[in-house]
Coordinates of C-alpha atoms and ligand atoms in Angstrom, one line a residue:
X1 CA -128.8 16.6 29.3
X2 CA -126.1 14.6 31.4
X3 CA -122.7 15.4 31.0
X4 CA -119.1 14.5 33.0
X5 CA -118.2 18.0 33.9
X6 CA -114.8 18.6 34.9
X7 CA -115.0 20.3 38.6
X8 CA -111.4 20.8 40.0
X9 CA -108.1 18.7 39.0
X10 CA -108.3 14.9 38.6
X11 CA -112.2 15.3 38.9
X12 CA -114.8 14.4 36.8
X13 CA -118.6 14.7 37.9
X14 CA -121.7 13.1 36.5
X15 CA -124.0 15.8 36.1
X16 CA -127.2 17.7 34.2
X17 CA -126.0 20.7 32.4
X18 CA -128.5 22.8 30.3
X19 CA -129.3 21.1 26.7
X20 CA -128.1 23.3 24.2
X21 CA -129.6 25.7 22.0
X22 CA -131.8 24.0 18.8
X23 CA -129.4 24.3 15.6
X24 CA -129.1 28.0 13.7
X25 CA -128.7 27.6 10.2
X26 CA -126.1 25.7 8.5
X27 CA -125.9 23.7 12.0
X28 CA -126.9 20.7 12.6
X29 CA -127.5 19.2 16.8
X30 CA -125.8 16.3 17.4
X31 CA -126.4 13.4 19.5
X32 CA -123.0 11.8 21.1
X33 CA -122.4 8.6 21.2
X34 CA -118.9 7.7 21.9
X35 CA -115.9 10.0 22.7
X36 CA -112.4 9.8 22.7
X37 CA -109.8 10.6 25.5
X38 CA -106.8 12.7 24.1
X39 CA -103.6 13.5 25.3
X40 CA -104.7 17.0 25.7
X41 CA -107.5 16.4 27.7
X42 CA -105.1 14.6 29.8
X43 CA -103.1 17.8 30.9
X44 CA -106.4 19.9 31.3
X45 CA -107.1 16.9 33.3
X46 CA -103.9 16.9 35.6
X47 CA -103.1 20.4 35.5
X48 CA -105.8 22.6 34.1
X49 CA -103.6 23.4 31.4
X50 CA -101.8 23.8 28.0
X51 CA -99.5 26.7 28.0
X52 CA -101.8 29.9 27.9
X53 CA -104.6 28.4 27.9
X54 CA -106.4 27.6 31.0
X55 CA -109.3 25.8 32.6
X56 CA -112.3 27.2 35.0
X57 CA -113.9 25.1 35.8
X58 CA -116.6 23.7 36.1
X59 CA -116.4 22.7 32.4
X60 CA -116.7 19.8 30.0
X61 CA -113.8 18.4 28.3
X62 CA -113.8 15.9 24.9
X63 CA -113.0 17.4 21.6
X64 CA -112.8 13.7 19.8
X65 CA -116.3 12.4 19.1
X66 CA -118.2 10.0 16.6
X67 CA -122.3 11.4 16.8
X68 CA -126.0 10.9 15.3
X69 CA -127.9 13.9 13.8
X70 CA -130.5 14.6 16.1
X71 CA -131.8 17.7 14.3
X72 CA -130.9 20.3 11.7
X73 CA -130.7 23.7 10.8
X74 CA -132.4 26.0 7.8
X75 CA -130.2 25.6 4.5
X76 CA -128.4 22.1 5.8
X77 CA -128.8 19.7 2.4
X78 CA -126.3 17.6 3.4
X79 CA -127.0 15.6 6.7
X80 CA -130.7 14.3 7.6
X81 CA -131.7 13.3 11.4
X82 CA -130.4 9.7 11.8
X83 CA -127.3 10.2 9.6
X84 CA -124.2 9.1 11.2
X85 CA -121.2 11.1 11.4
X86 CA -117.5 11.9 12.4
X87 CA -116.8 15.1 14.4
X88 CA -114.1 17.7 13.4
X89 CA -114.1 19.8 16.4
X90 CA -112.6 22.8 14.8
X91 CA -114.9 26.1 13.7
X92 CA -112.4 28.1 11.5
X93 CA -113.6 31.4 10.0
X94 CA -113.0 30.8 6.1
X95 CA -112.3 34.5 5.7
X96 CA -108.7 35.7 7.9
X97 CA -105.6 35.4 6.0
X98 CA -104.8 31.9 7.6
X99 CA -107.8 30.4 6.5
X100 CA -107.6 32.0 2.8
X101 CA -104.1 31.0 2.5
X102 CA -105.3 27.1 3.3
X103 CA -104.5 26.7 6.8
X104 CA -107.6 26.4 8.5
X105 CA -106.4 25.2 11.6
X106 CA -103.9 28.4 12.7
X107 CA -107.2 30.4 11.9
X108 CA -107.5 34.0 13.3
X109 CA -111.0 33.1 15.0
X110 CA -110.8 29.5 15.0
X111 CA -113.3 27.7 17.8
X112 CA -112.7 24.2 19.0
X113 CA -114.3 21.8 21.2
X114 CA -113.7 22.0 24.9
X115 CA -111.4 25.3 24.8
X116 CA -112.6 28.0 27.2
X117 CA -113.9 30.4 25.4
X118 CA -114.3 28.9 22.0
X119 CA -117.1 26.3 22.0
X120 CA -117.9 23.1 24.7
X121 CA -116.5 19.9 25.0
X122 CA -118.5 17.0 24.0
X123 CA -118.4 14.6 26.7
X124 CA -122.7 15.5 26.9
X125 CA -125.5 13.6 25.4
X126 CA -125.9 16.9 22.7
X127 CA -123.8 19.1 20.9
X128 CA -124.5 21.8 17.7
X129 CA -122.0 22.3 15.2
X130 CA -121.8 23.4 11.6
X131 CA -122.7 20.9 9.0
X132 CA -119.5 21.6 7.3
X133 CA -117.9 19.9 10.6
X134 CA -119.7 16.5 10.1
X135 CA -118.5 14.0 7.8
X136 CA -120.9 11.0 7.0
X137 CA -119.6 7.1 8.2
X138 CA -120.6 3.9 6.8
X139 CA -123.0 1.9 8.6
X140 CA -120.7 -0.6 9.0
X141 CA -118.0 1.1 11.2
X142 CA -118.0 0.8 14.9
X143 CA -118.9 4.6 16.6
X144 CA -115.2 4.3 18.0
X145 CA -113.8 4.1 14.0
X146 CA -115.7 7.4 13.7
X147 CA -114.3 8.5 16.7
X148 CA -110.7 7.8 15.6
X149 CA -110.6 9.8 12.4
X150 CA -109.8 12.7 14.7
X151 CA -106.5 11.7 16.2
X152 CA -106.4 9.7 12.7
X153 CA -106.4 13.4 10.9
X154 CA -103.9 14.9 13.1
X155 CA -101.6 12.1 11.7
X156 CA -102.6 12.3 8.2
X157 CA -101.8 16.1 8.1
X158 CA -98.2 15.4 9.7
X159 CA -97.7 12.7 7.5
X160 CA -98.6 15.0 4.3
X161 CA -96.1 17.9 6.0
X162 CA -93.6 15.3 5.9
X163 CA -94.0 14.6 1.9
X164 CA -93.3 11.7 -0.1
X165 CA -91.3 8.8 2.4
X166 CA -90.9 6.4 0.2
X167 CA -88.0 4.3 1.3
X168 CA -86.8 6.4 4.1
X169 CA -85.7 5.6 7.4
X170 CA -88.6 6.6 10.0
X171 CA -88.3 7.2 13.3
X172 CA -91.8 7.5 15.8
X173 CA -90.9 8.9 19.3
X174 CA -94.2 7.7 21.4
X175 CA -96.7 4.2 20.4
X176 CA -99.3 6.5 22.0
X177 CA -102.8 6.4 20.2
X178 CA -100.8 9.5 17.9
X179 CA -97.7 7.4 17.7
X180 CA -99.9 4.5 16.1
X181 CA -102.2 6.4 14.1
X182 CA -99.4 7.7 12.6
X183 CA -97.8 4.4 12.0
X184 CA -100.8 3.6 10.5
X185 CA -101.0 6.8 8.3
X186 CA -97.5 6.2 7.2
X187 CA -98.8 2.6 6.1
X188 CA -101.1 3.7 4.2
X189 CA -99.4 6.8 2.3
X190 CA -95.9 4.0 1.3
X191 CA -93.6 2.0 2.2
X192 CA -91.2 3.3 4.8
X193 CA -88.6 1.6 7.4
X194 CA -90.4 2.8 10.8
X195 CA -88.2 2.2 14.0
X196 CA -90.2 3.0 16.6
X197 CA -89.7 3.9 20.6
X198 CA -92.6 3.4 23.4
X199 CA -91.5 2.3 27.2
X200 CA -94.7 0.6 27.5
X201 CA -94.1 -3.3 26.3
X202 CA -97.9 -3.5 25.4
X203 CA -97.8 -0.3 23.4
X204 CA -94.9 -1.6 21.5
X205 CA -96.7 -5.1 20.7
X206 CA -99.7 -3.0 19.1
X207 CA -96.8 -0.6 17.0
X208 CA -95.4 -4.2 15.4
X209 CA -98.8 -5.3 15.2
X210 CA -99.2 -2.5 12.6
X211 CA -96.3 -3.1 11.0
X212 CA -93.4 -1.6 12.7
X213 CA -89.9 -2.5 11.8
X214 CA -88.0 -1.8 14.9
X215 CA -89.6 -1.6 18.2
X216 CA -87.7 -0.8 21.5
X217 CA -87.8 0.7 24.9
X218 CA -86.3 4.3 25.3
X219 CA -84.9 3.2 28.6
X220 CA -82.8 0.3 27.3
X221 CA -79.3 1.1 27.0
X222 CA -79.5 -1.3 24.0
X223 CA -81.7 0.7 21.9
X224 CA -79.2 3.4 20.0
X225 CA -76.9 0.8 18.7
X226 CA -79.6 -1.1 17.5
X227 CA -81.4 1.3 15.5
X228 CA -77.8 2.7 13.9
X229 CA -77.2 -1.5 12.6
X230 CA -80.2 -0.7 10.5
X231 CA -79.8 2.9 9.8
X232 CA -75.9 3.3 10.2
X233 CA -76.6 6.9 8.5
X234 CA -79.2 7.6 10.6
X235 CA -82.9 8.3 10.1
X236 CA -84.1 10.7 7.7
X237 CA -87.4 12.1 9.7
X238 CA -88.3 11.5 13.1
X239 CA -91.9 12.2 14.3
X240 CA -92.1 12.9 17.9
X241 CA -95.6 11.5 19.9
X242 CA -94.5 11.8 23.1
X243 CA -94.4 15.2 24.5
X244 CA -91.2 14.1 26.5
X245 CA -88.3 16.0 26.8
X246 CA -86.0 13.3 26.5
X247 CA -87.7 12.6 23.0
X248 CA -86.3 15.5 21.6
X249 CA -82.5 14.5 22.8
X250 CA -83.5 11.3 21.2
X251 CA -84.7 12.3 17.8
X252 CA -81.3 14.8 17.8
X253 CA -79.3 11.8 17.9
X254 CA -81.1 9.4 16.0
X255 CA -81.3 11.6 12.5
X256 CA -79.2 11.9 9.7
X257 CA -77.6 15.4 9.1
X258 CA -80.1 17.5 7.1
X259 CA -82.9 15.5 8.7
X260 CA -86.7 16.6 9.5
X261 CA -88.2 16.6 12.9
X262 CA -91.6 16.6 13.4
X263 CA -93.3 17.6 17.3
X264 CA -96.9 16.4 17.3
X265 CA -96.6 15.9 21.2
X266 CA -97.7 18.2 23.8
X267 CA -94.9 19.5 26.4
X268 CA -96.2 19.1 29.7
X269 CA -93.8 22.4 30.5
X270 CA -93.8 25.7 28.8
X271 CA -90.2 25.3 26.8
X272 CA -89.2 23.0 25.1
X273 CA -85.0 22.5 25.1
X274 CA -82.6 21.1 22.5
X275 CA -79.0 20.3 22.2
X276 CA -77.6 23.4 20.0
X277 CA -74.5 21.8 18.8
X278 CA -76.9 18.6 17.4
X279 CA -78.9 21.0 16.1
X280 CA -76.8 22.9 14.3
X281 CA -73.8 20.9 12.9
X282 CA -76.3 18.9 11.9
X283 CA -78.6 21.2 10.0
X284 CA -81.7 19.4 11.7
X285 CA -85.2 21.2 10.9
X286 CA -87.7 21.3 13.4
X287 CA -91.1 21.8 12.5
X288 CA -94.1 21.4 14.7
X289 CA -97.6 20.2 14.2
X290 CA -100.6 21.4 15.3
X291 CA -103.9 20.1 15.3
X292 CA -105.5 18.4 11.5
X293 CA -105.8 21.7 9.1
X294 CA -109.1 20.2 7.7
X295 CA -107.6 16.4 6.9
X296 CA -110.9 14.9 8.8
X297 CA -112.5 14.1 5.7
X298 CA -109.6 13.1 3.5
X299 CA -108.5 10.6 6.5
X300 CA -112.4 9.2 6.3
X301 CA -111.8 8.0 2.8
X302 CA -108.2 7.2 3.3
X303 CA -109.5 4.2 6.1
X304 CA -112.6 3.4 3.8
X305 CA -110.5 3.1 0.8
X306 CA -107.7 0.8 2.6
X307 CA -110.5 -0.9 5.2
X308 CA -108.0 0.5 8.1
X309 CA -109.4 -1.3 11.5
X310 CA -108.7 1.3 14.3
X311 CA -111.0 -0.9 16.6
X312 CA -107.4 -3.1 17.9
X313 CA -106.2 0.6 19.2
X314 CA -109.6 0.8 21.3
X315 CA -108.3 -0.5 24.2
X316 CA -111.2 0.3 26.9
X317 CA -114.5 1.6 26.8
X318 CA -116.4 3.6 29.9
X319 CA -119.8 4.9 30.3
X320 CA -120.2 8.4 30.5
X321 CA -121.0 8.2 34.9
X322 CA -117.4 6.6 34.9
X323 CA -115.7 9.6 33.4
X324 CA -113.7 9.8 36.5
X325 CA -112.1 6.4 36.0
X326 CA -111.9 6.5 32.1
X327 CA -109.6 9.3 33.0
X328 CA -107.5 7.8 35.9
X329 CA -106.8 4.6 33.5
X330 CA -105.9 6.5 30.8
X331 CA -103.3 9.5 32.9
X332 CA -102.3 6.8 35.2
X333 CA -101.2 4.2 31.9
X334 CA -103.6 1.6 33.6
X335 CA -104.4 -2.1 32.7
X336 CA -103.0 -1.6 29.5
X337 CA -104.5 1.1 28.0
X338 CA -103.9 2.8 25.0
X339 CA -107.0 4.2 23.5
X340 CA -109.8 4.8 26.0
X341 CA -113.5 5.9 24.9
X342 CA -116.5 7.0 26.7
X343 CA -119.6 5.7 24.9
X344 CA -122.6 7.9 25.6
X345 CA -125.3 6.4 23.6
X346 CA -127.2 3.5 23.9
Ligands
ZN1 ZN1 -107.4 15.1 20.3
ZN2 ZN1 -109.9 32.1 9.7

């Protein structure tokens, strides 16, 4: 099958890699047809990293992916060859103590897509996972819809950790792809006063697009005293998307005493610092956010039910031989990116 196979640093390959093996049972083989470029493939992508867990390459990245069933295995009643469905990358085990106390996604044995040593990425024509990872998409949504209720998941999950924000002042570090979905997940959940911060002017324009109540540059000396005329006690949750360091100062300063921080951004460096005194005479919590905990499904019928359009966020599309640039576009903050796909079938 072809596949973009991630060679060395910054370089992405069209080649033929081995198809994979046909379905076992419960599994279903899934054709690709559109992926999504995450932030995290982006540091595999620049440094052949997060934290502990490193790259050899050659390998294939893409963990966010919207697919047909090609085939499937004994026992699956669910799915049927032509079906359409949304991807959740993550295998968990069902049986550790994570797993049995609900969270799925800090699982023991947990396998995800495009993590060495766990299972492949998807940025291939073919892929097998468990039917119990596929989640069935209306006919009418674009393959990059399906492809968004990954990040869309991730967001859903942090907005449920944050509870009930009815009425509360909202702060959103980052108008990434996660800065928006979350935006958007936050829309959806109740109404909340959601100042938000992005350098990017274009990345801004899409956070008011969806609703944003405050939008301003980081860098604008401006920024702090405008947020305080709205929120002169200060915010009462701040959700950081950016995985900057200077996010975290920010969101110090910017919350109330007693507030909640929540990190869904990826450090590019190994530690992450914050001001002790803030911190402290504050009270501030800090709680970070990993990965969805099983919210793929539950963020399906959330955009059904509310007809969310992710398509606006879909900024650029790539065919799979133009990996390489998909990539580039996307680490370099090209042409006014913000979400990137790689559409692999026809
Ligand atoms: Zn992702
Ligand atoms: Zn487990």
């Amino acid at each position: 099958m072809k596949a973009a196979l991630f060679t060395d640093l910054r370089t992405m390959v069209p080649a033929e890699i081995p198809d994979p093996a046909p379905p076992g049972p419960g599994e279903v083989l899934l054709r690709i047809e559109e992926v999504g470029i995450c932030g995290s493939d982006l540091h595999y992508y620049r440094t052949g990293r997060i934290g502990s867990q490193v790259m050899s390459f050659p390998t294939t990245l893409g963990h966010e992916c919207a697919a047909t069933v090609e085939a499937v295995g004994e026992g699956v009643a669910r799915l049927r060859p032509g079906d359409r469905v949304a991807v959740d990358p993550a295998i968990s085990c069902g049986t550790c103590d994570q797993c049995r106390c609900g969270r799925l996604h800090t699982c023991r044995h947990v396998k995800f897509m495009a993590v060495a040593g766990q299972l492949p990425g998807c940025l291939c024509e073919f892929a097998v996972m468990p039917e119990a990872c596929c989640f069935l998409i209306s006919d009418t949504w674009t393959w990059g819809q399906g492809v968004m209720m990954e990040p869309f998941a991730i967001c859903l999950y942090a907005a449920k950790l944050a509870g009930d924000l009815t009425g509360q002042a909202v702060g959103i570090l980052g108008a990434g792809p996660i800065g928006l979905c979350l935006l958007t997940a936050l829309n959806a959940r109740g109404p909340s006063h959601v100042v938000v911060t992005e350098p990017l002017t274009w990345r801004r324009r899409h956070a008011q697009n969806l609703g944003a109540e405050w939008t301003g540059d980081p860098r604008d000396p401006e920024w702090e005293a405008e947020v305080a005329e709205q929120h002169p006690e200060g915010l009462d949750v701040v959700f950081e998307c950016a995985g900057e360091p200077s996010a975290y100062d920010d969101a110090l300063r910017l919350l109330r005493p007693g507030g909640r921080l929540f990190v869904l951004g990826i450090p590019e460096h190994d530690r992450m610092s914050f001001d002790a005194d803030l911190l402290r005479r504050k009270e501030l919590s800090i709680h970070m956010v990993r990965r969805q905990n099983d919210c793929t499904h539950e963020a399906l019928e959330l955009a059904e039910a509310r007809g969310i359009d992710f398509e606006p966020m879909i900024t650029h599309r790539f065919p799979l031989d133009q990996a390489q640039k998909a990539f580039d576009t996307v680490a370099d903050y090209r042409d006014g990116v913000v979400k990137a796909l790689i559409t692999i079938g026809r």
